mmCIF file of C-alpha atoms in Angstrom:
data_model
loop_
_atom_site.group_PDB
_atom_site.id
_atom_site.type_symbol
_atom_site.label_atom_id
_atom_site.label_comp_id
_atom_site.label_asym_id
_atom_site.label_seq_id
_atom_site.Cartn_x
_atom_site.Cartn_y
_atom_site.Cartn_z
ATOM 1 C CA ASN A 129 -5.907 -19.388 -5.772
ATOM 2 C CA ALA A 130 -3.525 -18.454 -2.980
ATOM 3 C CA GLY A 131 -2.964 -15.310 -3.833
ATOM 4 C CA VAL A 132 0.159 -13.215 -2.381
ATOM 5 C CA THR A 133 1.875 -15.242 -0.039
ATOM 6 C CA GLN A 134 4.884 -14.278 2.432
ATOM 7 C CA THR A 135 7.908 -16.270 3.778
ATOM 8 C CA PRO A 136 7.945 -15.996 6.667
ATOM 9 C CA LYS A 137 5.623 -14.680 9.051
ATOM 10 C CA PHE A 138 7.497 -13.571 11.785
ATOM 11 C CA ARG A 139 11.738 -13.242 12.177
ATOM 12 C CA VAL A 140 14.378 -11.829 14.998
ATOM 13 C CA LEU A 141 17.412 -10.830 13.529
ATOM 14 C CA LYS A 142 20.631 -10.485 15.279
ATOM 15 C CA THR A 143 22.208 -7.270 14.076
ATOM 16 C CA GLY A 144 24.863 -7.565 11.065
ATOM 17 C CA GLN A 145 22.682 -11.852 9.887
ATOM 18 C CA SER A 146 21.422 -11.944 6.882
ATOM 19 C CA MET A 147 17.846 -13.501 5.783
ATOM 20 C CA THR A 148 15.902 -13.313 2.370
ATOM 21 C CA LEU A 149 11.693 -12.551 2.703
ATOM 22 C CA LEU A 150 10.684 -14.526 -0.317
ATOM 23 C CA CYS A 151 6.984 -13.266 -2.106
ATOM 24 C CA ALA A 152 5.172 -15.431 -4.300
ATOM 25 C CA GLN A 153 1.743 -14.301 -6.018
ATOM 26 C CA ASP A 154 -0.400 -17.253 -8.225
ATOM 27 C CA MET A 155 -1.970 -14.725 -10.236
ATOM 28 C CA ASN A 156 0.237 -13.710 -13.279
ATOM 29 C CA HIS A 157 1.119 -10.524 -12.528
ATOM 30 C CA GLU A 158 3.761 -8.745 -14.380
ATOM 31 C CA TYR A 159 4.316 -6.357 -11.774
ATOM 32 C CA MET A 160 6.373 -7.019 -7.930
ATOM 33 C CA TYR A 161 6.963 -5.140 -5.206
ATOM 34 C CA TRP A 162 8.164 -4.539 -1.536
ATOM 35 C CA TYR A 163 7.033 -1.948 0.444
ATOM 36 C CA ARG A 164 8.381 -1.263 4.841
ATOM 37 C CA GLN A 165 5.601 -0.284 7.281
ATOM 38 C CA ASP A 166 6.529 1.801 10.178
ATOM 39 C CA PRO A 167 4.486 3.439 12.497
ATOM 40 C CA GLY A 168 2.911 6.874 11.598
ATOM 41 C CA MET A 169 4.665 6.171 8.047
ATOM 42 C CA GLY A 170 2.898 4.745 6.268
ATOM 43 C CA LEU A 171 3.789 2.237 3.317
ATOM 44 C CA ARG A 172 7.207 3.070 1.889
ATOM 45 C CA LEU A 173 8.648 1.445 -1.144
ATOM 46 C CA ILE A 174 11.983 -0.324 -0.971
ATOM 47 C CA HIS A 175 12.385 -2.123 -4.249
ATOM 48 C CA TYR A 176 9.448 -3.119 -7.253
ATOM 49 C CA SER A 177 10.097 -5.132 -10.231
ATOM 50 C CA VAL A 178 8.253 -4.830 -13.924
ATOM 51 C CA GLY A 179 8.129 -8.348 -15.010
ATOM 52 C CA GLU A 180 11.157 -10.911 -14.394
ATOM 53 C CA GLY A 181 14.631 -10.457 -14.369
ATOM 54 C CA THR A 182 14.134 -6.901 -13.760
ATOM 55 C CA THR A 183 14.574 -4.430 -10.368
ATOM 56 C CA ALA A 184 13.892 -1.341 -9.644
ATOM 57 C CA LYS A 185 14.953 1.285 -6.921
ATOM 58 C CA GLY A 186 12.102 2.546 -4.564
ATOM 59 C CA GLU A 187 12.041 4.826 -1.985
ATOM 60 C CA VAL A 188 14.404 3.754 0.560
ATOM 61 C CA PRO A 189 16.833 1.009 -0.811
ATOM 62 C CA ASP A 190 19.652 1.693 1.396
ATOM 63 C CA GLY A 191 20.543 -1.596 3.187
ATOM 64 C CA TYR A 192 17.871 -4.014 1.107
ATOM 65 C CA ASN A 193 18.529 -6.810 -2.743
ATOM 66 C CA VAL A 194 16.625 -8.061 -4.374
ATOM 67 C CA SER A 195 15.695 -10.279 -7.371
ATOM 68 C CA ARG A 196 13.060 -11.577 -9.830
ATOM 69 C CA LEU A 197 14.377 -14.786 -11.573
ATOM 70 C CA LYS A 198 10.867 -16.282 -11.325
ATOM 71 C CA LYS A 199 7.857 -14.090 -13.158
ATOM 72 C CA GLN A 200 6.097 -15.625 -10.000
ATOM 73 C CA ASN A 201 8.485 -15.171 -6.410
ATOM 74 C CA PHE A 202 9.864 -11.375 -5.800
ATOM 75 C CA LEU A 203 13.381 -12.843 -2.779
ATOM 76 C CA LEU A 204 13.962 -9.023 -0.567
ATOM 77 C CA GLY A 205 17.036 -10.036 0.803
ATOM 78 C CA LEU A 206 18.836 -8.523 4.182
ATOM 79 C CA GLU A 207 22.662 -8.631 3.771
ATOM 80 C CA SER A 208 23.668 -7.385 6.943
ATOM 81 C CA ALA A 209 21.065 -6.789 8.810
ATOM 82 C CA ALA A 210 20.433 -3.227 10.992
ATOM 83 C CA PRO A 211 18.137 -2.674 14.560
ATOM 84 C CA SER A 212 16.568 0.130 11.705
ATOM 85 C CA GLN A 213 15.321 -2.607 9.705
ATOM 86 C CA THR A 214 13.007 -3.347 12.266
ATOM 87 C CA SER A 215 9.305 -2.260 9.921
ATOM 88 C CA VAL A 216 6.596 -5.498 8.911
ATOM 89 C CA TYR A 217 7.271 -6.206 5.280
ATOM 90 C CA PHE A 218 4.370 -6.231 3.036
ATOM 91 C CA CYS A 219 5.288 -7.314 -1.003
ATOM 92 C CA ALA A 220 2.262 -6.621 -3.632
ATOM 93 C CA SER A 221 1.848 -7.659 -6.445
ATOM 94 C CA SER A 222 0.031 -6.157 -10.197
ATOM 95 C CA TYR A 223 -1.367 -6.579 -13.329
ATOM 96 C CA ARG A 224 0.164 -3.760 -14.789
ATOM 97 C CA GLY A 225 1.320 -0.783 -13.367
ATOM 98 C CA GLN A 226 0.479 2.492 -12.858
ATOM 99 C CA THR A 227 -3.444 2.475 -12.885
ATOM 100 C CA ALA A 228 -3.847 -1.143 -11.188
ATOM 101 C CA GLU A 229 -4.934 -2.537 -7.798
ATOM 102 C CA GLN A 230 -1.822 -4.039 -5.553
ATOM 103 C CA PHE A 231 -2.852 -7.172 -3.897
ATOM 104 C CA PHE A 232 -0.513 -7.254 -0.777
ATOM 105 C CA GLY A 233 0.928 -10.338 1.145
ATOM 106 C CA PRO A 234 0.211 -10.756 4.624
ATOM 107 C CA GLY A 235 3.244 -9.718 5.621
ATOM 108 C CA THR A 236 5.916 -10.272 7.365
ATOM 109 C CA ARG A 237 7.119 -8.523 10.825
ATOM 110 C CA LEU A 238 11.287 -8.361 11.873
ATOM 111 C CA THR A 239 12.421 -7.640 14.964
ATOM 112 C CA VAL A 240 16.327 -7.338 14.656
ATOM 113 C CA LEU A 241 17.890 -6.692 18.094
ATOM 114 C CA ALA B 243 8.607 14.588 -5.906
ATOM 115 C CA GLN B 244 4.463 13.981 -4.609
ATOM 116 C CA SER B 245 2.329 13.110 -1.302
ATOM 117 C CA VAL B 246 -0.100 12.591 0.293
ATOM 118 C CA ALA B 247 -1.107 13.739 3.607
ATOM 119 C CA GLN B 248 -3.820 12.332 5.529
ATOM 120 C CA PRO B 249 -4.135 14.953 8.519
ATOM 121 C CA GLU B 250 -6.632 12.823 11.404
ATOM 122 C CA ASP B 251 -4.474 10.572 12.877
ATOM 123 C CA GLN B 252 -7.923 8.830 13.545
ATOM 124 C CA VAL B 253 -11.501 9.155 13.391
ATOM 125 C CA ASN B 254 -14.308 8.167 15.618
ATOM 126 C CA VAL B 255 -17.350 7.673 14.928
ATOM 127 C CA ALA B 256 -21.488 6.616 15.891
ATOM 128 C CA GLU B 257 -22.566 3.489 14.369
ATOM 129 C CA GLY B 258 -25.126 4.242 11.796
ATOM 130 C CA ASN B 259 -23.577 7.644 10.911
ATOM 131 C CA PRO B 260 -21.810 8.604 8.152
ATOM 132 C CA LEU B 261 -17.875 8.527 7.691
ATOM 133 C CA THR B 262 -15.415 11.111 6.277
ATOM 134 C CA VAL B 263 -12.155 9.716 5.754
ATOM 135 C CA LYS B 264 -9.285 13.006 4.573
ATOM 136 C CA CYS B 265 -7.546 13.274 1.995
ATOM 137 C CA THR B 266 -5.121 15.960 0.327
ATOM 138 C CA TYR B 267 -2.467 15.441 -2.563
ATOM 139 C CA SER B 268 0.576 17.058 -4.336
ATOM 140 C CA VAL B 269 1.339 15.903 -7.119
ATOM 141 C CA SER B 270 2.912 17.520 -10.326
ATOM 142 C CA GLY B 271 0.232 17.040 -13.232
ATOM 143 C CA ASN B 272 -2.614 15.094 -13.361
ATOM 144 C CA PRO B 273 -3.120 12.022 -10.573
ATOM 145 C CA TYR B 274 -3.377 8.533 -9.829
ATOM 146 C CA LEU B 275 -5.656 8.221 -6.587
ATOM 147 C CA PHE B 276 -6.385 5.590 -4.719
ATOM 148 C CA TRP B 277 -7.882 3.463 -1.756
ATOM 149 C CA TYR B 278 -6.822 1.177 0.366
ATOM 150 C CA VAL B 279 -7.568 -0.167 3.828
ATOM 151 C CA GLN B 280 -5.501 -2.324 6.710
ATOM 152 C CA TYR B 281 -7.513 -4.537 9.162
ATOM 153 C CA PRO B 282 -5.004 -5.774 12.035
ATOM 154 C CA ASN B 283 -2.859 -7.907 10.816
ATOM 155 C CA ARG B 284 -3.537 -7.997 7.485
ATOM 156 C CA GLY B 285 -2.291 -7.045 3.927
ATOM 157 C CA LEU B 286 -3.598 -4.256 2.450
ATOM 158 C CA GLN B 287 -6.534 -4.061 0.553
ATOM 159 C CA PHE B 288 -7.835 -2.289 -2.367
ATOM 160 C CA LEU B 289 -11.093 0.121 -1.643
ATOM 161 C CA LEU B 290 -11.036 2.231 -4.924
ATOM 162 C CA LYS B 291 -9.614 4.010 -7.306
ATOM 163 C CA TYR B 292 -9.698 7.687 -8.798
ATOM 164 C CA ILE B 293 -7.956 7.148 -12.842
ATOM 165 C CA THR B 294 -10.187 9.650 -14.252
ATOM 166 C CA GLY B 295 -13.264 11.112 -16.031
ATOM 167 C CA ASP B 296 -16.536 10.847 -13.553
ATOM 168 C CA ASN B 297 -14.649 12.934 -9.395
ATOM 169 C CA LEU B 298 -17.049 10.261 -8.359
ATOM 170 C CA VAL B 299 -15.981 7.637 -7.404
ATOM 171 C CA LYS B 300 -17.880 4.261 -5.771
ATOM 172 C CA GLY B 301 -15.644 1.828 -4.461
ATOM 173 C CA SER B 302 -15.891 -1.803 -2.153
ATOM 174 C CA TYR B 303 -18.506 -2.477 0.992
ATOM 175 C CA GLY B 304 -20.025 0.622 0.769
ATOM 176 C CA PHE B 305 -17.604 2.982 0.356
ATOM 177 C CA GLU B 306 -17.160 6.124 -2.595
ATOM 178 C CA ALA B 307 -14.453 9.400 -2.774
ATOM 179 C CA GLU B 308 -14.935 12.065 -4.707
ATOM 180 C CA PHE B 309 -11.683 13.573 -6.793
ATOM 181 C CA ASN B 310 -11.482 17.144 -6.542
ATOM 182 C CA LYS B 311 -9.100 18.355 -7.941
ATOM 183 C CA SER B 312 -8.797 22.334 -7.287
ATOM 184 C CA GLN B 313 -8.008 21.485 -3.605
ATOM 185 C CA THR B 314 -5.887 18.195 -4.468
ATOM 186 C CA SER B 315 -8.219 16.128 -2.224
ATOM 187 C CA PHE B 316 -9.824 12.427 -2.649
ATOM 188 C CA HIS B 317 -11.701 12.760 0.729
ATOM 189 C CA LEU B 318 -12.696 8.958 1.515
ATOM 190 C CA LYS B 319 -17.058 8.885 2.467
ATOM 191 C CA LYS B 320 -19.325 6.130 3.272
ATOM 192 C CA PRO B 321 -23.663 7.538 4.150
ATOM 193 C CA SER B 322 -23.553 4.052 6.703
ATOM 194 C CA ALA B 323 -20.406 3.286 8.672
ATOM 195 C CA LEU B 324 -20.022 -0.212 10.101
ATOM 196 C CA VAL B 325 -19.037 -1.580 13.404
ATOM 197 C CA SER B 326 -17.187 -3.945 11.045
ATOM 198 C CA ASP B 327 -15.768 -0.825 9.438
ATOM 199 C CA SER B 328 -12.933 -0.389 12.398
ATOM 200 C CA ALA B 329 -9.798 -0.101 10.276
ATOM 201 C CA LEU B 330 -6.245 1.659 9.082
ATOM 202 C CA TYR B 331 -7.095 3.680 6.521
ATOM 203 C CA PHE B 332 -4.083 4.561 3.519
ATOM 204 C CA CYS B 333 -3.965 6.725 1.081
ATOM 205 C CA ALA B 334 -2.235 6.655 -1.737
ATOM 206 C CA VAL B 335 -1.474 8.674 -5.760
ATOM 207 C CA THR B 336 1.393 8.561 -8.133
ATOM 208 C CA ARG B 337 1.539 10.224 -10.921
ATOM 209 C CA ARG B 338 0.432 9.942 -14.393
ATOM 210 C CA GLU B 339 2.706 11.800 -17.254
ATOM 211 C CA THR B 340 5.888 9.911 -15.782
ATOM 212 C CA GLY B 341 5.213 6.159 -15.901
ATOM 213 C CA ARG B 342 5.756 6.249 -11.757
ATOM 214 C CA ARG B 343 4.888 3.318 -11.358
ATOM 215 C CA ALA B 344 4.942 3.738 -7.801
ATOM 216 C CA LEU B 345 2.213 5.046 -5.012
ATOM 217 C CA THR B 346 3.246 6.910 -2.440
ATOM 218 C CA PHE B 347 0.872 6.495 1.007
ATOM 219 C CA GLY B 348 -0.409 8.651 3.639
ATOM 220 C CA SER B 349 1.210 8.385 7.411
ATOM 221 C CA GLY B 350 -2.651 6.639 7.543
ATOM 222 C CA THR B 351 -5.794 6.908 9.469
ATOM 223 C CA ARG B 352 -7.680 4.632 12.457
ATOM 224 C CA LEU B 353 -11.129 4.745 11.504
ATOM 225 C CA GLN B 354 -13.103 4.137 15.198
ATOM 226 C CA VAL B 355 -17.428 2.716 14.436
ATOM 227 C CA GLN B 356 -18.282 2.879 17.969
ATOM 228 C CA PRO B 357 -22.084 0.473 18.199
#
């Protein structure tokens, strides 16, 4: 039982490049989330999904897109990376929404030069 | 809008002493409140939550938190700190009424337990 896994763990991009971050969970959770963590700012929600085929915007969605084609996977895409997107990205999943604890992946450290 | 304030960037405590990590929240209506812990280079781990009922909530690793509606606080406590408790602690809130699914996190408090 791997829980929540994220690929890759580290990535360095040049401004304007694109990439996709993959999140996978094996707990059959309905809800999945993408956050970014910046120093002194806690975690901020980028996008989330309440089930396969659904996505919704979070607090800081600009510059990111997501897809949830399979229940176990949640992809985060950066179409044209900017230095402001340098951050640590965390994926999380939960069985339900508001009252359920979220399970977090180990994070992806992204640097945009 | 909902928000969380963790007024202390860092809390230092000696091993064996009680610890408190403070959290206050602002939300319209009734809150759901959570505490998470983050160890270096790891994702967040759930500690405890307040949904409804008893204001004193007990969680993992001997931690507890007290919901105080009049002071809009949800402070994390432990009677006797361990060096292994040293980590980054996050308080989070969401609102019950609208079905909003997103958590709003505080900026985090670094707990340092000295041997």
